Amino acid sequence: MMKRLYLHLDSKRGTEGTYRWLKDEVEELGEALHGEDKEALEEEFADVIAWLASLANITNIDMENAALNKYDNKCPKCRQLPCQCMF
Amino acid sequence: MMKRLYLHLDSKRGTEGTYRWLKDEVEELGEALHGEDKEALEEEFADVIAWLASLANITNIDMENAALNKYDNKCPKCRQLPCQCMF
């Protein structure tokens, strides 16, 4: 969906600019965590995942594959579900 | 899946600590963007979405709902698909 919506803009903006937007959105998420507004918090989560997807699109990463390759119903460190790591 | 894997650890660590991890992973993603290692880049995307999901889980946000509420096959600003905003 993010490709259909924004690939033309994301491609023009490029990797560096898109990464800067992602960082800004992560900051805004941090601020929303301190507030009481659940709807605002939800919107910030939406923005972070949206910009992450934009960045994935222009760097040719399939985010779903990436996530499932690393976290495939077991912890990548201890290989257990649930994770048994002590950190 | 992240709930099943990590909720016990995420809950114990709490919101602030989990947010700090997310920020660290976003930094690592930024570093991987400058490298040539596609597999490493993929892993960093996986880590960012994983920590974002961990943070969503302990703040009771449904990330899929959040994303689809805001970006529902149209740009939240111009309401078009593809987005027609000029930024």
Short mmCIF file of C-alpha atoms in Angstrom, two decimals:
data_model
loop_
_atom_site.label_atom_id
_atom_site.label_comp_id
_atom_site.label_asym_id
_atom_site.label_seq_id
_atom_site.Cartn_x
_atom_site.Cartn_y
_atom_site.Cartn_z
CA MET A 1 0.00 0.00 0.00
CA MET A 2 2.80 2.44 0.84
CA LYS A 3 4.32 1.70 -2.56
CA ARG A 4 1.05 2.52 -4.30
CA LEU A 5 0.59 5.64 -2.23
CA TYR A 6 4.07 7.13 -2.03
CA LEU A 7 6.73 5.40 -4.13
CA HIS A 8 6.87 8.30 -6.60
CA LEU A 9 7.58 10.76 -3.78
CA ASP A 10 9.80 8.43 -1.77
CA SER A 11 11.99 7.69 -4.79
CA LYS A 12 12.40 11.38 -5.55
CA ARG A 13 13.25 12.19 -1.91
CA GLY A 14 15.78 9.37 -1.68
CA THR A 15 17.24 7.26 1.09
CA GLU A 16 18.86 9.95 3.24
CA GLY A 17 15.84 12.23 3.29
CA THR A 18 13.46 9.38 3.95
CA TYR A 19 15.63 8.10 6.80
CA ARG A 20 15.60 11.60 8.34
CA TRP A 21 11.78 11.59 8.21
CA LEU A 22 11.75 8.18 9.90
CA LYS A 23 14.00 9.53 12.68
CA ASP A 24 11.72 12.54 13.17
CA GLU A 25 8.69 10.28 13.42
CA VAL A 26 10.48 8.11 16.00
CA GLU A 27 11.10 11.29 18.04
CA GLU A 28 7.41 12.20 17.80
CA LEU A 29 6.49 8.69 18.93
CA GLY A 30 8.75 9.20 21.94
CA GLU A 31 6.92 12.42 22.81
CA ALA A 32 3.50 10.80 22.39
CA LEU A 33 4.56 8.04 24.81
CA HIS A 34 4.66 10.67 27.56
CA GLY A 35 1.18 12.00 26.77
CA GLU A 36 -2.25 10.73 27.66
CA ASP A 37 -3.70 10.84 24.16
CA LYS A 38 -4.13 7.26 22.97
CA GLU A 39 -5.29 8.33 19.52
CA ALA A 40 -2.23 10.54 19.04
CA LEU A 41 -0.02 7.65 20.15
CA GLU A 42 -1.71 5.36 17.65
CA GLU A 43 -1.09 7.90 14.88
CA GLU A 44 2.60 8.08 15.76
CA PHE A 45 2.93 4.31 15.56
CA ALA A 46 1.21 4.50 12.16
CA ASP A 47 3.65 7.16 10.99
CA VAL A 48 6.73 5.24 12.12
CA ILE A 49 5.67 2.06 10.36
CA ALA A 50 4.66 4.08 7.28
CA TRP A 51 8.07 5.77 7.00
CA LEU A 52 9.82 2.50 7.72
CA ALA A 53 7.88 0.95 4.83
CA SER A 54 8.76 3.93 2.59
CA LEU A 55 12.43 3.42 3.39
CA ALA A 56 12.15 -0.32 2.76
CA ASN A 57 10.49 0.33 -0.59
CA ILE A 58 13.24 2.56 -1.91
CA THR A 59 16.00 0.26 -0.64
CA ASN A 60 14.31 -2.82 -2.16
CA ILE A 61 13.74 -4.59 1.13
CA ASP A 62 10.66 -6.76 1.61
CA MET A 63 9.90 -5.87 5.21
CA GLU A 64 7.61 -8.83 5.84
CA ASN A 65 10.23 -11.30 4.58
CA ALA A 66 12.93 -9.51 6.55
CA ALA A 67 10.93 -9.75 9.77
CA LEU A 68 9.92 -13.37 9.27
CA ASN A 69 13.42 -14.44 8.26
CA LYS A 70 14.83 -13.16 11.51
CA TYR A 71 11.92 -13.72 13.93
CA ASP A 72 10.35 -16.94 12.77
CA ASN A 73 8.33 -17.89 15.84
CA LYS A 74 11.51 -18.27 17.80
CA CYS A 75 14.00 -15.88 19.34
CA PRO A 76 17.00 -15.48 16.97
CA LYS A 77 19.34 -15.80 19.98
CA CYS A 78 18.03 -18.66 22.12
CA ARG A 79 15.81 -20.27 19.42
CA GLN A 80 12.99 -20.62 21.98
CA LEU A 81 9.33 -19.53 22.04
CA PRO A 82 8.83 -17.69 24.32
CA CYS A 83 12.33 -16.29 24.44
CA GLN A 84 14.40 -17.66 27.34
CA CYS A 85 17.21 -15.12 27.10
CA MET A 86 17.96 -13.43 30.38
CA PHE A 87 18.67 -9.91 29.07
CA MET B 1 4.28 -13.25 17.30
CA MET B 2 6.31 -10.61 19.14
CA LYS B 3 3.83 -10.88 22.01
CA ARG B 4 4.28 -14.63 22.20
CA LEU B 5 8.06 -14.30 21.98
CA TYR B 6 8.84 -11.31 24.15
CA LEU B 7 5.91 -9.86 26.09
CA HIS B 8 7.27 -11.20 29.41
CA LEU B 9 10.59 -9.42 28.82
CA ASP B 10 9.12 -6.31 27.23
CA SER B 11 6.70 -5.80 30.13
CA LYS B 12 9.48 -6.14 32.66
CA ARG B 13 11.74 -3.70 30.76
CA GLY B 14 8.96 -1.14 30.38
CA THR B 15 8.15 1.65 27.97
CA GLU B 16 11.22 3.86 28.42
CA GLY B 17 13.73 1.07 28.10
CA THR B 18 11.96 -0.44 25.12
CA TYR B 19 11.80 2.94 23.39
CA ARG B 20 15.56 3.35 23.93
CA TRP B 21 16.13 -0.02 22.25
CA LEU B 22 13.96 1.07 19.33
CA LYS B 23 16.05 4.24 18.96
CA ASP B 24 19.27 2.23 19.01
CA GLU B 25 17.94 -0.08 16.32
CA VAL B 26 16.94 2.92 14.19
CA GLU B 27 20.54 4.16 14.51
CA GLU B 28 21.85 0.77 13.42
CA LEU B 29 19.48 0.81 10.46
CA GLY B 30 20.92 4.20 9.50
CA GLU B 31 24.44 2.75 9.58
CA ALA B 32 23.43 -0.29 7.53
CA LEU B 33 21.95 2.04 4.87
CA HIS B 34 25.50 3.23 4.16
CA GLY B 35 26.89 -0.28 3.76
CA GLU B 36 26.76 -2.74 0.89
CA ASP B 37 25.50 -5.70 2.91
CA LYS B 38 21.90 -6.34 1.85
CA GLU B 39 21.44 -9.14 4.40
CA ALA B 40 22.61 -6.89 7.24
CA LEU B 41 20.25 -4.16 6.04
CA GLU B 42 17.38 -6.66 5.99
CA GLU B 43 18.21 -7.68 9.56
CA GLU B 44 18.14 -4.06 10.72
CA PHE B 45 14.70 -3.54 9.18
CA ALA B 46 13.59 -6.69 11.00
CA ASP B 47 14.96 -5.38 14.29
CA VAL B 48 13.28 -1.98 13.94
CA ILE B 49 9.87 -3.47 13.21
CA ALA B 50 10.39 -6.02 16.01
CA TRP B 51 11.16 -3.35 18.62
CA LEU B 52 8.34 -1.18 17.31
CA ALA B 53 5.99 -4.13 17.81
CA SER B 54 7.39 -4.71 21.32
CA LEU B 55 6.70 -1.08 22.18
CA ALA B 56 3.20 -1.30 20.70
CA ASN B 57 2.49 -4.44 22.73
CA ILE B 58 3.36 -2.87 26.08
CA THR B 59 1.47 0.35 25.28
CA ASN B 60 -1.62 -1.60 24.16
CA ILE B 61 -1.53 -0.34 20.58
CA ASP B 62 -2.67 -2.61 17.75
CA MET B 63 -0.12 -1.60 15.14
CA GLU B 64 -2.02 -3.03 12.19
CA ASN B 65 -5.18 -1.14 13.15
CA ALA B 66 -3.18 2.01 13.81
CA ALA B 67 -1.56 1.85 10.37
CA LEU B 68 -4.79 1.03 8.52
CA ASN B 69 -6.77 3.68 10.38
CA LYS B 70 -4.38 6.39 9.22
CA TYR B 71 -3.26 5.07 5.80
CA ASP B 72 -6.34 3.41 4.40
CA ASN B 73 -5.41 3.23 0.71
CA LYS B 74 -5.36 6.98 0.54
CA CYS B 75 -3.01 9.70 1.70
CA PRO B 76 -4.26 11.11 5.04
CA LYS B 77 -3.54 14.63 3.75
CA CYS B 78 -4.83 14.79 0.17
CA ARG B 79 -7.09 11.68 0.36
CA GLN B 80 -5.73 10.50 -3.02
CA LEU B 81 -4.13 7.24 -4.23
CA PRO B 82 -1.41 7.77 -5.25
CA CYS B 83 -0.71 10.74 -3.05
CA GLN B 84 -0.92 14.06 -4.92
CA CYS B 85 0.71 16.18 -2.21
CA MET B 86 3.58 18.26 -3.48
CA PHE B 87 5.92 17.92 -0.46
#
